XYZ file of C-alpha atoms in Angstrom:
643
model
C -18.122 182.384 -43.923
C -16.499 185.811 -43.735
C -17.254 189.081 -42.037
C -15.930 192.649 -42.540
C -16.222 196.011 -40.780
C -16.950 198.205 -43.788
C -15.922 198.335 -47.486
C -12.324 199.013 -46.749
C -11.768 196.698 -43.757
C -9.601 193.678 -43.734
C -11.657 190.664 -44.279
C -11.977 188.091 -41.373
C -12.506 184.508 -42.218
C -13.955 181.798 -40.127
C -12.569 178.343 -39.575
C -11.624 175.636 -37.079
C -8.299 175.139 -35.299
C -6.312 172.051 -36.156
C -3.340 171.359 -33.677
C -0.223 169.690 -34.785
C 1.791 167.657 -32.161
C 4.917 169.587 -32.950
C 3.362 172.769 -31.454
C 2.022 174.821 -34.314
C -1.334 174.590 -35.891
C -3.637 175.377 -38.859
C -7.033 177.026 -39.454
C -9.180 175.067 -41.711
C -11.257 177.741 -43.417
C -15.020 177.222 -43.919
C -15.596 179.505 -46.996
C -15.032 178.422 -50.549
C -14.285 182.066 -51.261
C -11.175 182.083 -49.033
C -7.889 182.242 -51.046
C -6.736 178.900 -49.239
C -8.237 176.008 -47.578
C -5.833 176.106 -44.623
C -3.616 178.667 -43.005
C -0.653 178.275 -40.691
C -0.911 179.299 -37.072
C 2.450 180.216 -35.372
C 2.908 178.583 -31.870
C 2.508 181.756 -29.762
C -0.758 182.574 -31.643
C -1.989 178.899 -30.978
C -1.455 179.201 -27.184
C -5.033 180.249 -26.090
C -6.808 177.764 -28.478
C -7.778 174.145 -28.421
C -8.227 171.668 -31.254
C -11.556 172.199 -32.857
C -12.077 175.810 -31.567
C -13.966 177.957 -34.139
C -12.154 181.180 -34.672
C -12.055 184.172 -36.930
C -8.720 185.229 -38.407
C -6.955 187.606 -40.742
C -4.810 186.146 -43.513
C -1.366 187.200 -44.438
C 0.319 185.835 -47.615
C 3.706 184.338 -46.959
C 4.487 182.970 -50.320
C 2.917 181.547 -53.390
C -0.361 179.942 -52.285
C 0.816 180.092 -48.672
C -1.009 182.004 -45.901
C -0.603 182.471 -42.264
C -3.532 183.169 -39.902
C -3.146 186.206 -37.525
C -5.214 188.128 -34.998
C -7.129 185.030 -34.081
C -10.345 185.556 -32.088
C -12.330 182.763 -30.442
C -15.907 182.486 -31.778
C -16.981 179.133 -30.250
C -15.560 176.455 -28.144
C -17.512 173.133 -28.171
C -14.970 170.872 -26.577
C -16.131 169.632 -23.095
C -12.996 167.860 -21.943
C -9.269 168.101 -22.188
C -6.537 165.930 -20.738
C -2.986 166.744 -19.704
C -0.121 166.393 -17.163
C 0.378 168.490 -14.073
C 3.536 170.572 -14.426
C 3.418 172.074 -10.791
C 1.739 170.611 -7.741
C 0.469 172.576 -4.909
C -0.517 176.168 -4.850
C -3.875 177.736 -5.831
C -3.687 176.974 -9.567
C -1.363 174.322 -10.844
C -0.742 174.346 -14.564
C -1.667 171.555 -16.917
C 0.419 170.745 -19.930
C -2.228 169.641 -22.466
C -2.095 166.581 -24.545
C -0.090 167.734 -27.794
C -2.959 166.763 -29.916
C -5.236 169.284 -28.085
C -3.125 172.324 -27.546
C 0.447 173.519 -27.336
C 0.524 175.509 -24.020
C 0.229 174.876 -20.238
C -3.168 176.158 -18.920
C -4.027 176.982 -15.355
C -6.464 174.659 -13.534
C -9.057 176.144 -11.104
C -10.597 174.172 -8.278
C -7.769 171.590 -8.247
C -6.984 169.484 -5.214
C -4.026 170.736 -3.240
C -2.284 167.316 -3.265
C -1.890 167.174 -6.985
C 1.788 166.202 -7.859
C 3.828 166.966 -11.023
C 3.174 164.135 -13.580
C -0.298 163.565 -12.385
C -2.719 163.077 -15.386
C -5.844 165.259 -15.113
C -9.140 165.441 -17.043
C -10.509 168.874 -16.925
C -13.247 171.110 -18.475
C -12.172 174.110 -20.563
C -13.589 177.577 -19.990
C -15.849 178.487 -22.907
C -14.033 181.782 -23.486
C -10.767 181.933 -21.743
C -7.444 180.089 -21.474
C -8.456 178.438 -18.296
C -9.520 174.983 -17.048
C -11.749 173.573 -14.302
C -10.597 170.475 -12.541
C -12.752 167.393 -13.322
C -10.926 164.230 -12.183
C -7.502 162.623 -11.730
C -6.874 159.448 -13.732
C -4.067 156.898 -13.230
C -2.491 154.000 -14.943
C -4.331 152.513 -17.892
C -7.396 154.818 -17.139
C -5.080 157.892 -17.991
C -4.281 156.355 -21.377
C -7.999 155.810 -22.163
C -8.903 159.160 -20.951
C -6.519 160.674 -23.483
C -8.054 158.880 -26.351
C -11.556 159.662 -25.242
C -10.962 163.319 -24.607
C -8.842 163.924 -27.821
C -11.681 162.403 -30.046
C -14.548 163.738 -27.991
C -15.957 160.258 -27.131
C -18.692 160.576 -24.480
C -18.536 157.655 -22.062
C -20.945 158.585 -19.289
C -24.696 158.473 -19.705
C -27.229 161.167 -18.429
C -29.235 159.989 -15.376
C -32.410 160.429 -17.416
C -31.310 158.067 -19.979
C -30.279 155.386 -17.522
C -33.783 155.824 -15.803
C -35.411 155.193 -19.202
C -33.217 152.252 -19.744
C -34.401 150.566 -16.608
C -37.951 150.837 -17.738
C -37.579 149.037 -21.063
C -40.199 146.349 -21.521
C -40.671 143.960 -24.564
C -43.839 144.453 -26.384
C -44.975 141.176 -27.955
C -48.195 142.080 -29.933
C -48.266 142.348 -33.591
C -45.118 140.339 -34.076
C -44.403 137.221 -36.303
C -43.839 134.361 -33.804
C -40.634 132.645 -34.743
C -39.804 131.294 -31.264
C -39.937 127.690 -32.317
C -37.583 127.990 -35.172
C -33.987 126.895 -34.522
C -32.101 130.270 -34.278
C -28.440 130.903 -33.665
C -26.242 133.914 -32.986
C -22.582 133.810 -34.165
C -20.173 136.189 -32.580
C -16.739 136.508 -30.993
C -16.495 134.877 -27.673
C -16.117 138.090 -25.807
C -19.085 139.871 -27.568
C -22.058 140.922 -25.301
C -23.975 143.140 -27.638
C -25.560 140.435 -29.864
C -27.824 142.231 -32.396
C -28.176 139.609 -35.208
C -29.555 136.037 -35.199
C -29.930 133.596 -38.014
C -32.415 130.755 -38.978
C -33.409 128.852 -41.988
C -36.947 127.721 -43.022
C -37.468 124.509 -45.010
C -35.943 124.431 -48.433
C -38.337 124.961 -51.294
C -38.964 122.453 -54.016
C -36.974 124.704 -56.553
C -33.930 124.604 -54.387
C -34.331 128.111 -52.890
C -33.100 128.538 -49.363
C -35.106 130.896 -47.085
C -32.915 132.532 -44.637
C -34.355 134.602 -41.626
C -31.964 137.227 -40.531
C -33.441 138.673 -37.212
C -32.060 142.004 -36.018
C -32.709 143.374 -32.489
C -35.688 145.743 -32.467
C -33.773 148.603 -30.674
C -36.449 151.201 -31.758
C -38.869 149.186 -29.373
C -36.646 149.874 -26.414
C -35.332 153.249 -27.447
C -38.295 155.385 -28.557
C -37.628 158.152 -30.981
C -37.330 161.632 -29.190
C -36.561 159.942 -25.746
C -33.570 160.830 -23.575
C -32.066 157.430 -24.771
C -32.573 158.298 -28.318
C -31.014 161.752 -28.030
C -27.870 160.231 -26.234
C -27.660 157.428 -28.963
C -27.928 160.014 -31.753
C -25.148 162.039 -30.148
C -22.863 159.126 -29.737
C -23.882 157.610 -33.178
C -21.734 154.510 -32.703
C -20.152 152.196 -30.179
C -16.504 152.551 -29.753
C -14.438 149.459 -29.459
C -11.010 150.195 -27.778
C -8.749 147.133 -27.211
C -9.088 147.525 -23.463
C -12.616 149.235 -23.181
C -16.045 149.283 -24.991
C -17.855 152.525 -24.982
C -21.421 151.300 -26.103
C -23.776 153.604 -27.950
C -26.557 152.363 -25.542
C -26.294 151.794 -21.859
C -25.020 148.173 -20.934
C -28.443 147.276 -19.482
C -29.849 147.598 -23.003
C -26.872 146.706 -25.342
C -25.717 143.636 -23.277
C -29.044 142.639 -21.705
C -32.554 143.854 -22.414
C -32.040 144.244 -26.242
C -29.242 141.717 -26.836
C -30.368 138.521 -28.422
C -29.235 136.257 -25.748
C -30.101 132.574 -26.016
C -33.185 131.120 -24.243
C -34.997 134.503 -23.915
C -37.809 136.107 -25.837
C -36.613 139.191 -27.833
C -38.229 141.632 -30.189
C -36.706 141.712 -33.643
C -37.031 142.990 -37.167
C -36.738 139.884 -39.370
C -35.709 139.909 -42.947
C -36.602 136.786 -44.894
C -34.301 136.382 -47.878
C -35.146 133.824 -50.608
C -31.838 132.781 -52.141
C -32.145 130.771 -55.321
C -29.745 128.161 -56.668
C -27.767 130.925 -58.546
C -27.115 132.908 -55.435
C -29.498 135.553 -56.373
C -31.927 137.128 -53.611
C -35.148 136.802 -55.474
C -37.506 137.930 -52.666
C -37.334 140.001 -49.465
C -40.005 140.101 -46.754
C -39.583 142.291 -43.644
C -41.618 141.902 -40.488
C -41.621 142.709 -36.685
C -40.909 139.381 -35.036
C -40.615 137.570 -31.794
C -37.657 135.212 -31.586
C -35.833 132.989 -28.939
C -32.287 132.331 -29.724
C -31.644 128.448 -29.483
C -27.966 128.752 -28.657
C -25.013 131.235 -28.868
C -22.214 129.977 -31.137
C -18.697 131.515 -31.538
C -16.671 132.106 -34.737
C -14.056 129.605 -33.653
C -16.572 126.790 -32.940
C -18.493 127.447 -36.177
C -15.268 127.546 -38.222
C -14.011 124.296 -36.646
C -17.463 122.715 -37.501
C -17.488 123.928 -41.075
C -13.765 123.257 -41.882
C -13.015 120.120 -39.896
C -16.465 118.672 -38.814
C -15.722 119.285 -35.126
C -19.099 119.312 -33.533
C -18.123 120.023 -29.806
C -19.137 123.741 -29.923
C -22.189 123.359 -32.240
C -25.144 121.580 -30.552
C -26.740 118.772 -32.609
C -30.176 120.679 -32.628
C -28.579 123.523 -34.643
C -26.067 121.611 -36.900
C -28.370 121.465 -39.816
C -29.155 125.094 -39.483
C -25.486 126.020 -39.580
C -25.085 123.820 -42.577
C -27.797 125.445 -44.600
C -26.641 128.893 -43.506
C -23.205 127.980 -44.936
C -24.860 126.893 -48.139
C -26.563 130.108 -48.441
C -23.564 132.113 -47.718
C -21.631 130.132 -50.550
C -24.358 130.815 -52.993
C -24.047 134.639 -52.229
C -20.307 134.388 -52.473
C -20.539 133.181 -56.135
C -22.742 136.210 -56.990
C -20.561 138.601 -55.216
C -17.386 137.313 -57.061
C -19.238 137.662 -60.294
C -20.084 141.383 -59.866
C -16.631 142.340 -58.443
C -15.682 144.340 -55.459
C -13.276 143.565 -52.711
C -13.231 142.533 -49.007
C -13.639 146.044 -47.414
C -12.552 144.978 -43.876
C -8.727 144.515 -43.561
C -7.145 141.763 -41.523
C -7.444 142.734 -37.836
C -4.423 143.287 -35.444
C -5.076 141.377 -32.237
C -3.439 142.345 -29.046
C -3.545 139.626 -26.278
C -4.048 141.413 -22.914
C -3.357 139.762 -19.550
C -5.666 140.169 -16.501
C -4.068 143.497 -15.697
C -4.563 144.836 -19.298
C -0.919 144.564 -20.273
C -0.168 143.480 -23.858
C 1.454 140.016 -23.883
C 1.028 138.982 -27.355
C 0.256 140.453 -30.884
C -0.690 138.841 -34.215
C -2.634 139.570 -37.361
C -6.002 137.870 -37.212
C -7.407 136.717 -40.529
C -11.190 136.147 -41.051
C -12.362 132.466 -40.815
C -15.131 130.625 -42.762
C -17.430 131.626 -39.892
C -16.673 135.235 -40.305
C -17.147 134.966 -44.018
C -20.633 133.283 -43.469
C -21.768 136.097 -41.256
C -20.220 138.797 -43.498
C -22.037 137.404 -46.749
C -25.422 137.190 -44.980
C -25.185 140.576 -43.426
C -24.098 142.278 -46.481
C -26.879 140.563 -48.424
C -29.423 141.704 -45.799
C -28.321 145.257 -46.008
C -28.426 145.209 -49.778
C -31.863 143.553 -49.669
C -33.235 146.300 -47.329
C -31.660 149.009 -49.466
C -33.432 147.594 -52.582
C -36.689 147.261 -50.622
C -36.678 150.957 -49.589
C -35.459 152.118 -53.073
C -38.345 150.183 -54.661
C -40.751 152.056 -52.515
C -39.129 155.406 -53.233
C -38.165 156.140 -49.539
C -35.290 158.115 -48.327
C -33.159 156.651 -45.768
C -29.522 156.651 -44.626
C -27.748 154.877 -47.530
C -24.157 153.777 -47.420
C -22.321 154.892 -50.551
C -18.771 154.903 -51.991
C -17.703 156.717 -55.068
C -15.257 155.164 -57.493
C -11.731 156.604 -57.330
C -10.920 159.244 -60.056
C -8.446 158.437 -62.875
C -5.478 160.026 -61.074
C -5.859 157.757 -58.106
C -6.393 154.750 -60.377
C -3.081 155.551 -62.036
C -1.343 155.795 -58.692
C -2.793 152.522 -57.396
C -1.362 150.889 -60.520
C 2.087 152.259 -59.916
C 1.767 151.174 -56.183
C 0.726 147.653 -57.368
C 3.712 147.419 -59.587
C 5.973 148.544 -56.802
C 4.503 145.465 -54.685
C 5.218 143.170 -57.705
C 1.784 143.055 -59.238
C 0.540 144.027 -62.762
C -2.855 145.487 -63.146
C -3.506 147.370 -66.525
C -6.505 149.293 -65.057
C -6.547 151.545 -68.169
C -7.074 154.656 -66.106
C -10.636 153.534 -65.079
C -11.365 151.075 -62.239
C -14.295 148.871 -62.252
C -15.549 146.701 -59.439
C -14.539 143.606 -61.332
C -11.166 144.900 -62.087
C -10.846 145.561 -58.450
C -11.889 142.045 -57.552
C -9.391 140.656 -60.035
C -6.589 142.711 -58.401
C -7.546 141.375 -54.933
C -7.464 137.872 -56.337
C -3.724 138.583 -57.250
C -2.685 139.573 -53.773
C -5.115 137.781 -51.578
C -2.857 135.063 -50.294
C 0.454 136.803 -50.625
C 2.546 137.975 -47.641
C 2.167 141.590 -48.664
C -1.713 141.474 -48.634
C -2.017 143.602 -45.434
C 0.336 146.261 -46.815
C -1.541 146.428 -50.184
C -4.885 146.710 -48.275
C -3.579 149.646 -46.376
C -2.742 151.437 -49.784
C -5.988 150.266 -51.332
C -8.027 151.591 -48.445
C -6.330 155.040 -49.049
C -6.947 154.841 -52.768
C -10.632 153.939 -52.508
C -11.500 156.660 -49.968
C -14.195 156.600 -47.208
C -17.787 155.423 -47.587
C -20.379 157.786 -46.315
C -24.032 158.063 -45.312
C -26.434 160.021 -47.421
C -30.263 160.155 -47.766
C -30.410 158.965 -51.539
C -29.156 155.705 -53.053
C -25.946 155.491 -54.914
C -23.666 152.758 -55.642
C -21.208 151.336 -53.151
C -18.004 150.960 -55.323
C -15.877 148.618 -53.071
C -18.853 146.203 -52.562
C -19.926 146.379 -56.109
C -23.409 147.090 -54.808
C -25.867 149.297 -56.756
C -27.642 150.207 -53.395
C -26.487 149.571 -49.768
C -27.130 150.592 -46.283
C -26.523 149.464 -42.693
C -29.398 147.730 -41.094
C -27.932 144.817 -39.098
C -26.391 146.469 -36.120
C -28.789 148.809 -34.543
C -27.358 148.263 -31.063
C -23.956 149.584 -32.216
C -24.864 152.171 -35.004
C -27.510 154.834 -35.001
C -27.653 154.772 -38.742
C -29.155 151.312 -38.588
C -31.719 152.454 -35.943
C -32.885 155.293 -38.353
C -33.333 152.739 -41.168
C -35.352 150.484 -38.751
C -37.679 153.271 -37.959
C -38.223 154.210 -41.660
C -38.901 150.470 -42.479
C -41.332 150.075 -39.422
C -43.211 153.273 -40.314
C -43.766 152.011 -43.856
C -44.977 148.722 -42.525
C -47.528 150.489 -40.338
C -48.876 152.071 -43.455
C -47.244 155.484 -43.039
C -46.317 156.354 -46.495
C -44.816 159.857 -45.870
C -41.697 159.636 -43.575
C -41.589 162.210 -40.963
C -37.786 162.350 -41.508
C -37.431 164.794 -44.421
C -34.304 165.073 -46.594
C -32.820 168.081 -44.572
C -32.918 166.188 -41.249
C -31.673 162.895 -42.802
C -28.825 165.000 -44.349
C -28.129 166.539 -40.843
C -28.028 163.104 -39.269
C -25.847 161.613 -42.037
C -23.303 164.528 -41.688
C -23.159 164.004 -37.907
C -22.809 160.175 -38.102
C -20.105 160.522 -40.836
C -18.057 162.897 -38.491
C -18.606 160.857 -35.277
C -17.859 157.422 -37.004
C -14.633 158.994 -38.310
C -13.581 160.169 -34.708
C -14.550 156.813 -33.260
C -12.260 155.058 -35.873
C -9.407 157.323 -34.853
C -9.955 156.742 -31.232
C -9.776 152.772 -31.795
C -6.745 153.272 -33.898
C -5.110 155.615 -31.431
C -5.572 153.347 -28.398
C -4.407 150.289 -30.368
C -1.208 152.154 -31.410
C -0.604 153.191 -27.799
C -0.866 149.586 -26.527
C 1.293 148.321 -29.470
C 3.960 151.000 -28.494
C 3.875 149.592 -25.064
C 4.171 146.053 -26.386
C 7.281 147.011 -28.314
C 8.790 149.219 -25.426
C 11.095 146.299 -24.354
C 11.720 145.133 -27.854
C 13.748 148.173 -28.919
C 16.544 146.787 -31.335
C 14.426 144.053 -32.929
C 14.747 143.759 -36.617
C 11.579 143.324 -38.902
C 10.749 143.036 -42.506
C 8.240 145.451 -43.824
C 6.771 147.431 -46.691
C 6.514 151.186 -47.265
C 2.800 152.067 -47.222
C 2.998 155.981 -47.014
C 5.638 158.481 -47.746
C 5.555 161.925 -46.216
C 7.925 164.906 -46.082
C 9.015 163.852 -42.603
C 9.825 160.166 -43.556
C 8.352 156.705 -44.359
C 5.469 154.873 -42.803
C 6.493 151.172 -42.784
C 4.102 148.268 -42.109
C 5.700 145.363 -40.385
C 5.065 142.051 -42.340
C 3.021 139.275 -40.600
C 2.029 141.834 -37.876
C 0.035 144.546 -39.542
C 1.350 147.267 -37.314
C 3.047 150.363 -38.682
C 5.832 152.581 -37.563
C 7.742 155.677 -38.933
C 11.153 155.994 -40.321
C 12.102 159.627 -39.913
C 14.326 161.198 -42.484
C 17.075 161.526 -39.987
C 17.051 157.739 -39.755
C 17.319 157.169 -43.525
C 20.918 157.886 -44.116
C 22.678 160.865 -45.600
C 20.270 163.317 -47.078
C 18.656 165.717 -47.618
C 15.489 164.060 -48.567
C 12.739 165.573 -50.719
C 9.238 164.524 -51.320
C 8.415 163.609 -54.938
C 4.580 163.789 -54.655
C 4.075 162.781 -58.341
C 5.686 159.328 -57.692
C 4.943 159.042 -53.913
C 8.604 158.836 -53.125
C 11.354 160.317 -50.990
C 14.399 161.095 -53.033
C 17.848 162.047 -52.034
C 19.495 164.172 -54.818
C 22.768 164.436 -52.885
C 25.640 164.957 -55.137
C 28.132 163.147 -52.857
C 26.291 159.850 -53.237
C 24.112 158.023 -55.867
C 20.675 159.264 -56.280
C 18.446 157.220 -53.942
C 14.681 156.842 -53.788
C 12.182 155.147 -51.392
C 8.711 154.461 -52.844
C 5.436 153.132 -51.639
C 5.376 149.357 -51.962
C 9.136 148.944 -51.494
C 10.433 146.168 -49.263
C 12.561 147.321 -46.512
C 14.160 146.013 -43.367
C 13.840 148.157 -40.374
C 15.030 148.227 -36.708
C 12.850 149.468 -33.784
C 14.711 152.415 -32.250
C 12.139 153.908 -29.858
C 8.580 153.969 -28.746
C 6.134 156.654 -27.429
C 3.048 155.240 -25.788
C 1.570 158.617 -25.110
C 1.368 159.334 -28.818
C 1.186 155.684 -29.873
C 4.380 155.894 -31.923
C 6.706 153.142 -33.208
C 9.864 154.780 -34.303
C 12.041 152.721 -36.781
C 15.290 153.012 -38.645
C 16.348 151.561 -42.000
C 18.464 148.491 -41.087
C 19.520 147.379 -44.573
C 18.112 147.724 -48.047
C 16.187 144.828 -49.458
C 15.478 144.066 -53.139
C 12.910 146.170 -54.770
C 9.488 144.418 -55.295
C 8.842 140.718 -54.439
C 6.095 139.023 -52.508
């Protein structure tokens, strides 16, 4: 978007402020007609603005394809909260040094308590037009760290009174549902999970060997009517956010952990998908119906994995052992089909922080999925695919989950990265789902698998929501969507409503393409911010964990190169830190974007190069909990490649 004041006036361009932690910023321009996508903002000009502010600017050319934004004017400020540290206590208006991800200046705080002290962390509300804040609350200890993450990524954590009042009135409607309460049914989740939104059962096996699996998903729509205050709040949040030390649920806890959660021994409304899985692992029939279920027992991943792998029955009651066995058989059939069509495991290994009763990190490891995780993943993915095909066959728009194949340039780069890690690919410039699966088979059990997955995640790019079907490349799925977690994701709730409307005989969806596109765009952006919040809080606690381990030496792999240095992932831990160019030995160092390398062309020493995939040994030199940074230095060179 652009505006001008007459034919000879300078053109003003609109865009959004992006703040860099080093004190400068950029304006990301909205118009495709602009001469650049992003323009530099000098620190003094950035002072009165916040991350995300919409502004209008003039552009000044500063070099070839380089521009600086000048004469910035605020057009709209949507940010509701900021967080920072008090620079001066007492007086009428103390000043707040903003979190460097939000702004680069100290802002005055109105209505602040007189007993504020320097160093106090404060959450404040920004003025919609001026460089001024209004005191909201004081936060201390770990609450301060969490408040930083929530404010930076605009995660709303309090519920409107109207939504809470509606939540208290939720009642189960039993009429018109398929009664499955007598069928042995289980939930399988982590021991700490409270929002149980999927349950599993098996009907008697058919004569031709087909397994009939019942995947029952909490009927959130029944308790969160469309257009209600609860629905508006859920749509705004779009997803639950899982920080290591705090869960910010999409729905209030009285719904997400109680009234809608599929707890054992209580009647719950569900939307049940019956999958008929034949001997070849093909889903040959899909039937969907509103249902009434009663979970027989709650199982944990650890107990189910012990039962499947070692025959340990202690955590799996006898009455559901046969059910779990048949679920395992169904999941194994689906695995065979998945492997045949290609694709990769899209979820990386999970970094697990052990927190003590005070929330302090006391342990860190890299958690790998168990046989129980694989069972759930296979059945949930199959359900999501089956519902996507069900909607596609009926010509219905929905919120489909899609991912494009990488372009040839990225494929070539991925092949180069694989070679740096010690693996050969021969992708031929075009990546197929089966070629991707074959590549994963090479590195799956290697020690560098976490590092390769980090690079692979970057190469494949983000999946997204959109109204029309399109393949999901990483899964090798012709059609895919999210259906199985409506307590946690608004996209699933939207799909539930479309399915239920069709089952009621409503052939024309009231959600038209334009509204679905709007919802999809909002969810895509909100999910991105939620993932960043989860990552940032994890990195903050990881930095705290390593604070008293400065000096430790670790083996690692370079997973990213930037002009400022290297990003190295520590082997067997999965966490990453940064090696600044100052810690890399005699320079200067230059970025070689074509080969994703940092190169030192110094004439006084042999030409040196650091490339993605290279094995390095690093030493921890410093940590920064506020910014979640682990600062490293190269300890000694390791041989190139290796596994």
